Amino acid sequence: MENEFFDDAMYDLDRMTRDGYFGEQSKTLLKQRTELSTPEFLYKVFISIYEGEENNSELTEFTTTFLNLFIAGLAVDSGTVSMILTASIVGTKENPGLETLSSYTRYIENNQALKELIKRLKQQKIVLDEDKQAMARNILAFHSDGFEYDMKIFAFLLSILQVINGKNSSMLDNSFLSSSQKINQFKQLDKSGQYRLLTNGWHDILRNADSHADIRFDLHSNIFRGKNQYKVKIKGKKIIKNEVFKITFSDMIVEVLPRISLLFRGYIGAACLMIVQRFEGESERYKEMIEYLER
């Protein structure tokens, strides 16, 4: 299936891998990609996600939640759910724009830019105000693109949950929903709360404020201050209201940003595991991947 979005994203990923964005292990993976079987390559991708991971328990929790969702979906309609999982990476022939890999490459570039800026600032004896502002801009870009990537994934998660609940499912229709609509519809279908980990803790207000240039970083207090605009209906009339919110620099680094990467890394890890299992059954390679989740 030809898909210029996917092909461009793969080219960008290969370029970034050669340039060392993902470390030496990923360089080796790139060289081996054409030499290894699909299960062996995905096994190595899976291991590279988990090796050296400081928050392994949190990542494992996300991965396990995804696995439970995938397994439940495959048990109801394996053909449709397999198609949804594939489309989430490469799109479909009819709608190639459904692919998410191009969003991932943009996120990775922002992530690398942020890491390099942090490294440079740590080496400076004096951090100037313009450096702080540059850091704030990079943080917002990191969050914005990561949030968009996660919300693209959510369109497919919603599609799988609709299959599980016997509802009509349209990946294309779900992709046009707002982030709030995707999350809220997912919550409504997740009646038992089994997958609440995937819907809790999102800062869609922060994303909305950033997209409308309604957020700034206060240099003196080290706080991000934003304005959330929303409509309410009072006596039959729609009224625009503004809500001011604040996020500390520490909360942004420690809580908000890590959640962005936990979702998509958990998703990729779970997808790799499922594909290896479908290729090989409960092979030694598959069992070793499970052991990583149980550590």
mmCIF file of C-alpha atoms in Angstrom:
data_model
loop_
_atom_site.group_PDB
_atom_site.id
_atom_site.type_symbol
_atom_site.label_atom_id
_atom_site.label_comp_id
_atom_site.label_asym_id
_atom_site.label_seq_id
_atom_site.Cartn_x
_atom_site.Cartn_y
_atom_site.Cartn_z
ATOM 1 C CA MET A 1 0.000 0.000 0.000
ATOM 2 C CA GLU A 2 1.523 3.301 -1.093
ATOM 3 C CA ASN A 3 1.231 6.081 1.451
ATOM 4 C CA GLU A 4 3.391 9.167 1.047
ATOM 5 C CA PHE A 5 2.698 10.288 4.628
ATOM 6 C CA PHE A 6 3.960 6.985 6.008
ATOM 7 C CA ASP A 7 6.906 6.802 3.593
ATOM 8 C CA ASP A 8 8.023 10.349 4.509
ATOM 9 C CA ALA A 9 7.729 9.535 8.194
ATOM 10 C CA MET A 10 9.784 6.354 7.784
ATOM 11 C CA TYR A 11 12.462 8.358 5.939
ATOM 12 C CA ASP A 12 12.531 10.874 8.818
ATOM 13 C CA LEU A 13 12.739 8.113 11.411
ATOM 14 C CA ASP A 14 15.620 6.441 9.593
ATOM 15 C CA ARG A 15 17.421 9.787 9.306
ATOM 16 C CA MET A 16 16.976 10.567 12.996
ATOM 17 C CA THR A 17 18.084 7.070 13.957
ATOM 18 C CA ARG A 18 21.280 7.398 11.888
ATOM 19 C CA ASP A 19 21.894 10.782 13.523
ATOM 20 C CA GLY A 20 21.726 9.194 16.978
ATOM 21 C CA TYR A 21 18.391 10.544 18.211
ATOM 22 C CA PHE A 22 17.550 7.194 19.802
ATOM 23 C CA GLY A 23 21.019 6.099 20.912
ATOM 24 C CA GLU A 24 23.454 3.478 19.679
ATOM 25 C CA GLN A 25 21.072 0.542 20.152
ATOM 26 C CA SER A 26 18.575 2.057 17.746
ATOM 27 C CA LYS A 27 21.338 2.625 15.177
ATOM 28 C CA THR A 28 22.018 -1.097 15.353
ATOM 29 C CA LEU A 29 18.294 -1.848 14.995
ATOM 30 C CA LEU A 30 18.116 0.268 11.844
ATOM 31 C CA LYS A 31 21.027 -1.638 10.281
ATOM 32 C CA GLN A 32 19.401 -4.948 11.199
ATOM 33 C CA ARG A 33 15.884 -4.131 10.037
ATOM 34 C CA THR A 34 16.240 -5.762 6.618
ATOM 35 C CA GLU A 35 18.251 -8.677 8.025
ATOM 36 C CA LEU A 36 15.821 -9.761 10.761
ATOM 37 C CA SER A 37 12.435 -11.443 10.583
ATOM 38 C CA THR A 38 9.452 -9.298 11.586
ATOM 39 C CA PRO A 39 9.043 -10.964 15.028
ATOM 40 C CA GLU A 40 12.771 -10.693 15.772
ATOM 41 C CA PHE A 41 12.883 -7.037 14.787
ATOM 42 C CA LEU A 42 9.767 -6.177 16.821
ATOM 43 C CA TYR A 43 11.241 -8.088 19.764
ATOM 44 C CA LYS A 44 14.322 -5.878 19.638
ATOM 45 C CA VAL A 45 12.164 -2.744 19.340
ATOM 46 C CA PHE A 46 10.203 -3.880 22.396
ATOM 47 C CA ILE A 47 13.371 -4.518 24.422
ATOM 48 C CA SER A 48 14.808 -1.130 23.420
ATOM 49 C CA ILE A 49 11.692 0.567 24.874
ATOM 50 C CA TYR A 50 12.123 -1.108 28.257
ATOM 51 C CA GLU A 51 15.882 -1.380 28.768
ATOM 52 C CA GLY A 52 17.198 1.392 30.975
ATOM 53 C CA GLU A 53 13.676 2.669 31.670
ATOM 54 C CA GLU A 54 13.551 4.440 35.033
ATOM 55 C CA ASN A 55 9.734 4.416 35.335
ATOM 56 C CA ASN A 56 9.368 0.807 34.264
ATOM 57 C CA SER A 57 6.406 0.092 36.558
ATOM 58 C CA GLU A 58 4.361 2.948 35.070
ATOM 59 C CA LEU A 59 5.247 1.978 31.502
ATOM 60 C CA THR A 60 4.370 -1.646 32.249
ATOM 61 C CA GLU A 61 0.990 -0.579 33.622
ATOM 62 C CA PHE A 62 0.198 1.303 30.398
ATOM 63 C CA THR A 63 1.409 -1.568 28.224
ATOM 64 C CA THR A 64 -0.662 -4.098 30.175
ATOM 65 C CA THR A 65 -3.767 -1.922 29.887
ATOM 66 C CA PHE A 66 -3.315 -1.734 26.119
ATOM 67 C CA LEU A 67 -2.813 -5.493 25.926
ATOM 68 C CA ASN A 68 -6.064 -6.094 27.813
ATOM 69 C CA LEU A 69 -7.893 -3.779 25.393
ATOM 70 C CA PHE A 70 -6.363 -5.430 22.315
ATOM 71 C CA ILE A 71 -7.092 -8.959 23.560
ATOM 72 C CA ALA A 72 -10.704 -8.074 24.378
ATOM 73 C CA GLY A 73 -11.145 -6.549 20.920
ATOM 74 C CA LEU A 74 -9.541 -9.460 19.083
ATOM 75 C CA ALA A 75 -11.799 -11.886 20.955
ATOM 76 C CA VAL A 76 -14.876 -10.079 19.593
ATOM 77 C CA ASP A 77 -13.720 -9.404 16.012
ATOM 78 C CA SER A 78 -10.108 -10.306 15.246
ATOM 79 C CA GLY A 79 -10.266 -9.162 11.612
ATOM 80 C CA THR A 80 -11.585 -5.669 12.343
ATOM 81 C CA VAL A 81 -9.330 -5.056 15.345
ATOM 82 C CA SER A 82 -6.247 -6.280 13.460
ATOM 83 C CA MET A 83 -7.153 -3.835 10.675
ATOM 84 C CA ILE A 84 -7.542 -0.999 13.218
ATOM 85 C CA LEU A 85 -4.133 -1.703 14.766
ATOM 86 C CA THR A 86 -2.473 -1.767 11.344
ATOM 87 C CA ALA A 87 -4.238 1.417 10.232
ATOM 88 C CA SER A 88 -3.029 3.196 13.368
ATOM 89 C CA ILE A 89 0.529 2.887 12.087
ATOM 90 C CA VAL A 90 0.291 3.054 8.278
ATOM 91 C CA GLY A 91 -3.223 4.355 7.549
ATOM 92 C CA THR A 92 -5.503 2.677 5.003
ATOM 93 C CA LYS A 93 -5.603 2.616 1.216
ATOM 94 C CA GLU A 94 -8.758 4.733 1.243
ATOM 95 C CA ASN A 95 -7.564 7.111 3.990
ATOM 96 C CA PRO A 96 -3.738 7.181 4.154
ATOM 97 C CA GLY A 97 -3.887 10.290 6.354
ATOM 98 C CA LEU A 98 -5.028 8.119 9.260
ATOM 99 C CA GLU A 99 -1.395 7.079 9.834
ATOM 100 C CA THR A 100 0.227 8.349 13.033
ATOM 101 C CA LEU A 101 3.917 7.802 12.354
ATOM 102 C CA SER A 102 4.434 11.313 10.934
ATOM 103 C CA SER A 103 3.117 12.767 14.217
ATOM 104 C CA TYR A 104 5.562 10.556 16.084
ATOM 105 C CA THR A 105 8.572 11.827 14.124
ATOM 106 C CA ARG A 106 7.611 15.448 14.824
ATOM 107 C CA TYR A 107 7.247 14.626 18.511
ATOM 108 C CA ILE A 108 10.666 12.945 18.587
ATOM 109 C CA GLU A 109 12.326 15.997 17.026
ATOM 110 C CA ASN A 110 10.792 18.299 19.652
ATOM 111 C CA ASN A 111 11.819 15.873 22.372
ATOM 112 C CA GLN A 112 15.413 15.897 21.152
ATOM 113 C CA ALA A 113 15.454 19.701 20.905
ATOM 114 C CA LEU A 114 14.241 19.943 24.503
ATOM 115 C CA LYS A 115 16.864 17.479 25.745
ATOM 116 C CA GLU A 116 19.667 19.363 24.024
ATOM 117 C CA LEU A 117 18.471 22.685 25.450
ATOM 118 C CA ILE A 118 18.289 21.268 28.994
ATOM 119 C CA LYS A 119 21.790 19.841 28.614
ATOM 120 C CA ARG A 120 23.128 23.192 27.427
ATOM 121 C CA LEU A 121 21.465 25.183 30.207
ATOM 122 C CA LYS A 122 22.811 22.809 32.866
ATOM 123 C CA GLN A 123 26.325 23.648 31.687
ATOM 124 C CA GLN A 124 25.765 27.404 31.980
ATOM 125 C CA LYS A 125 26.672 29.223 35.205
ATOM 126 C CA ILE A 126 24.014 31.878 34.547
ATOM 127 C CA VAL A 127 20.674 31.133 32.892
ATOM 128 C CA LEU A 128 19.345 34.221 31.115
ATOM 129 C CA ASP A 129 15.682 35.143 30.826
ATOM 130 C CA GLU A 130 15.726 34.459 27.084
ATOM 131 C CA ASP A 131 17.035 30.960 27.824
ATOM 132 C CA LYS A 132 14.141 30.354 30.212
ATOM 133 C CA GLN A 133 11.679 31.553 27.598
ATOM 134 C CA ALA A 134 13.276 29.265 25.006
ATOM 135 C CA MET A 135 12.898 26.379 27.450
ATOM 136 C CA ALA A 136 9.229 27.242 27.995
ATOM 137 C CA ARG A 137 8.582 27.360 24.227
ATOM 138 C CA ASN A 138 10.246 23.976 23.760
ATOM 139 C CA ILE A 139 8.218 22.474 26.596
ATOM 140 C CA LEU A 140 4.964 23.709 25.063
ATOM 141 C CA ALA A 141 5.972 22.402 21.622
ATOM 142 C CA PHE A 142 6.908 19.059 23.192
ATOM 143 C CA HIS A 143 3.541 18.843 24.937
ATOM 144 C CA SER A 144 1.535 20.062 21.944
ATOM 145 C CA ASP A 145 2.912 17.568 19.427
ATOM 146 C CA GLY A 146 2.967 14.715 21.931
ATOM 147 C CA PHE A 147 -0.637 15.390 22.908
ATOM 148 C CA GLU A 148 -1.678 15.464 19.239
ATOM 149 C CA TYR A 149 0.058 12.133 18.662
ATOM 150 C CA ASP A 150 -1.657 10.556 21.654
ATOM 151 C CA MET A 151 -5.048 11.877 20.591
ATOM 152 C CA LYS A 152 -4.547 10.413 17.108
ATOM 153 C CA ILE A 153 -3.935 7.068 18.802
ATOM 154 C CA PHE A 154 -7.088 7.598 20.862
ATOM 155 C CA ALA A 155 -9.211 7.556 17.704
ATOM 156 C CA PHE A 156 -8.119 3.939 17.200
ATOM 157 C CA LEU A 157 -8.515 3.038 20.877
ATOM 158 C CA LEU A 158 -12.086 4.341 20.707
ATOM 159 C CA SER A 159 -12.689 2.268 17.565
ATOM 160 C CA ILE A 160 -11.518 -0.901 19.353
ATOM 161 C CA LEU A 161 -13.724 -0.190 22.376
ATOM 162 C CA GLN A 162 -16.698 0.391 20.059
ATOM 163 C CA VAL A 163 -16.089 -3.051 18.530
ATOM 164 C CA ILE A 164 -15.974 -4.587 22.018
ATOM 165 C CA ASN A 165 -19.289 -2.941 22.895
ATOM 166 C CA GLY A 166 -20.974 -3.976 19.638
ATOM 167 C CA LYS A 167 -21.199 -0.389 18.388
ATOM 168 C CA ASN A 168 -20.700 0.867 14.843
ATOM 169 C CA SER A 169 -17.061 1.849 14.472
ATOM 170 C CA SER A 170 -15.526 4.319 12.025
ATOM 171 C CA MET A 171 -11.848 5.178 12.356
ATOM 172 C CA LEU A 172 -12.299 8.144 10.026
ATOM 173 C CA ASP A 173 -15.241 9.593 11.975
ATOM 174 C CA ASN A 174 -13.387 9.090 15.262
ATOM 175 C CA SER A 175 -10.322 10.868 13.891
ATOM 176 C CA PHE A 176 -12.398 14.043 13.380
ATOM 177 C CA LEU A 177 -13.604 14.152 16.998
ATOM 178 C CA SER A 178 -12.045 16.677 19.359
ATOM 179 C CA SER A 179 -9.722 15.384 22.073
ATOM 180 C CA SER A 180 -12.451 15.915 24.700
ATOM 181 C CA GLN A 181 -14.996 14.042 22.593
ATOM 182 C CA LYS A 182 -12.637 11.079 22.087
ATOM 183 C CA ILE A 183 -11.839 10.829 25.789
ATOM 184 C CA ASN A 184 -15.442 11.327 26.932
ATOM 185 C CA GLN A 185 -16.849 8.769 24.479
ATOM 186 C CA PHE A 186 -14.157 6.300 25.534
ATOM 187 C CA LYS A 187 -15.100 6.848 29.203
ATOM 188 C CA GLN A 188 -18.798 6.280 28.435
ATOM 189 C CA LEU A 189 -18.054 2.941 26.750
ATOM 190 C CA ASP A 190 -15.600 1.884 29.472
ATOM 191 C CA LYS A 191 -18.449 1.204 31.896
ATOM 192 C CA SER A 192 -16.384 -0.945 34.278
ATOM 193 C CA GLY A 193 -13.499 1.539 34.351
ATOM 194 C CA GLN A 194 -11.085 -1.193 33.266
ATOM 195 C CA TYR A 195 -9.191 1.201 31.001
ATOM 196 C CA ARG A 196 -9.469 4.395 33.076
ATOM 197 C CA LEU A 197 -5.665 4.669 33.161
ATOM 198 C CA LEU A 198 -5.820 5.739 29.502
ATOM 199 C CA THR A 199 -8.339 8.535 30.103
ATOM 200 C CA ASN A 200 -7.257 9.988 33.454
ATOM 201 C CA GLY A 201 -4.874 12.913 33.850
ATOM 202 C CA TRP A 202 -5.112 14.604 30.448
ATOM 203 C CA HIS A 203 -4.539 18.360 30.156
ATOM 204 C CA ASP A 204 -6.630 19.087 27.078
ATOM 205 C CA ILE A 205 -7.225 22.578 28.542
ATOM 206 C CA LEU A 206 -3.469 23.189 28.303
ATOM 207 C CA ARG A 207 -3.420 21.991 24.690
ATOM 208 C CA ASN A 208 -6.394 24.175 23.805
ATOM 209 C CA ALA A 209 -4.820 27.254 25.394
ATOM 210 C CA ASP A 210 -1.524 26.662 23.601
ATOM 211 C CA SER A 211 -3.220 26.249 20.214
ATOM 212 C CA HIS A 212 -4.923 29.635 20.695
ATOM 213 C CA ALA A 213 -1.792 31.378 22.015
ATOM 214 C CA ASP A 214 -3.521 31.799 25.385
ATOM 215 C CA ILE A 215 -0.666 30.601 27.566
ATOM 216 C CA ARG A 216 2.579 32.189 28.695
ATOM 217 C CA PHE A 217 5.446 31.429 31.049
ATOM 218 C CA ASP A 218 5.941 33.783 34.008
ATOM 219 C CA LEU A 219 9.683 34.175 34.507
ATOM 220 C CA HIS A 220 9.430 35.416 38.087
ATOM 221 C CA SER A 221 7.136 32.722 39.462
ATOM 222 C CA ASN A 222 8.215 29.867 37.123
ATOM 223 C CA ILE A 223 4.562 29.184 36.396
ATOM 224 C CA PHE A 224 2.718 28.605 33.135
ATOM 225 C CA ARG A 225 -0.431 30.742 33.134
ATOM 226 C CA GLY A 226 -3.172 30.010 30.655
ATOM 227 C CA LYS A 227 -6.723 30.939 29.704
ATOM 228 C CA ASN A 228 -9.315 28.358 28.807
ATOM 229 C CA GLN A 229 -12.219 29.614 26.699
ATOM 230 C CA TYR A 230 -15.403 27.592 26.624
ATOM 231 C CA LYS A 231 -19.106 28.054 25.819
ATOM 232 C CA VAL A 232 -21.981 27.543 28.217
ATOM 233 C CA LYS A 233 -25.704 27.768 27.588
ATOM 234 C CA ILE A 234 -27.598 30.068 29.945
ATOM 235 C CA LYS A 235 -31.331 30.627 29.401
ATOM 236 C CA GLY A 236 -31.050 29.427 25.823
ATOM 237 C CA LYS A 237 -28.115 31.677 24.954
ATOM 238 C CA LYS A 238 -24.524 30.578 24.379
ATOM 239 C CA ILE A 239 -22.046 32.583 26.456
ATOM 240 C CA ILE A 240 -18.250 32.456 26.216
ATOM 241 C CA LYS A 241 -16.510 32.071 29.559
ATOM 242 C CA ASN A 242 -12.835 32.306 30.422
ATOM 243 C CA GLU A 243 -11.130 30.179 33.032
ATOM 244 C CA VAL A 244 -7.596 30.992 34.208
ATOM 245 C CA PHE A 245 -5.346 28.057 35.085
ATOM 246 C CA LYS A 246 -1.786 27.662 36.341
ATOM 247 C CA ILE A 247 0.768 24.852 36.034
ATOM 248 C CA THR A 248 4.097 25.005 37.838
ATOM 249 C CA PHE A 249 7.300 24.330 35.948
ATOM 250 C CA SER A 250 7.928 21.343 38.225
ATOM 251 C CA ASP A 251 4.485 19.813 37.604
ATOM 252 C CA MET A 252 4.952 20.261 33.867
ATOM 253 C CA ILE A 253 8.277 18.367 33.893
ATOM 254 C CA VAL A 254 7.433 15.702 36.474
ATOM 255 C CA GLU A 255 3.751 14.962 35.772
ATOM 256 C CA VAL A 256 2.417 16.404 32.516
ATOM 257 C CA LEU A 257 5.178 15.605 30.015
ATOM 258 C CA PRO A 258 5.977 12.032 31.180
ATOM 259 C CA ARG A 259 2.342 11.017 30.745
ATOM 260 C CA ILE A 260 2.507 12.014 27.090
ATOM 261 C CA SER A 261 5.282 9.527 26.312
ATOM 262 C CA LEU A 262 3.948 6.771 28.580
ATOM 263 C CA LEU A 263 0.813 6.420 26.469
ATOM 264 C CA PHE A 264 2.410 6.099 23.042
ATOM 265 C CA ARG A 265 5.358 4.004 24.264
ATOM 266 C CA GLY A 266 2.974 1.666 26.035
ATOM 267 C CA TYR A 267 0.919 1.465 22.859
ATOM 268 C CA ILE A 268 3.946 0.622 20.697
ATOM 269 C CA GLY A 269 5.172 -1.942 23.236
ATOM 270 C CA ALA A 270 1.787 -3.669 23.398
ATOM 271 C CA ALA A 271 1.450 -3.707 19.611
ATOM 272 C CA CYS A 272 4.925 -5.281 19.226
ATOM 273 C CA LEU A 273 4.043 -7.958 21.769
ATOM 274 C CA MET A 274 0.730 -8.793 20.097
ATOM 275 C CA ILE A 275 2.278 -9.067 16.636
ATOM 276 C CA VAL A 276 5.090 -11.353 17.871
ATOM 277 C CA GLN A 277 2.507 -13.549 19.593
ATOM 278 C CA ARG A 278 0.383 -13.773 16.442
ATOM 279 C CA PHE A 279 3.467 -14.708 14.377
ATOM 280 C CA GLU A 280 5.032 -17.208 16.771
ATOM 281 C CA GLY A 281 2.530 -18.100 19.478
ATOM 282 C CA GLU A 282 4.003 -18.380 22.978
ATOM 283 C CA SER A 283 7.585 -18.734 21.769
ATOM 284 C CA GLU A 284 10.682 -18.203 23.912
ATOM 285 C CA ARG A 285 10.963 -14.717 22.438
ATOM 286 C CA TYR A 286 7.362 -13.925 23.417
ATOM 287 C CA LYS A 287 7.910 -15.304 26.946
ATOM 288 C CA GLU A 288 10.987 -13.116 27.405
ATOM 289 C CA MET A 289 8.953 -10.056 26.411
ATOM 290 C CA ILE A 290 6.339 -11.010 29.008
ATOM 291 C CA GLU A 291 9.101 -11.316 31.607
ATOM 292 C CA TYR A 292 10.044 -7.677 30.985
ATOM 293 C CA LEU A 293 6.502 -6.687 31.900
ATOM 294 C CA GLU A 294 6.605 -8.779 35.090
ATOM 295 C CA ARG A 295 9.856 -7.352 36.464
#
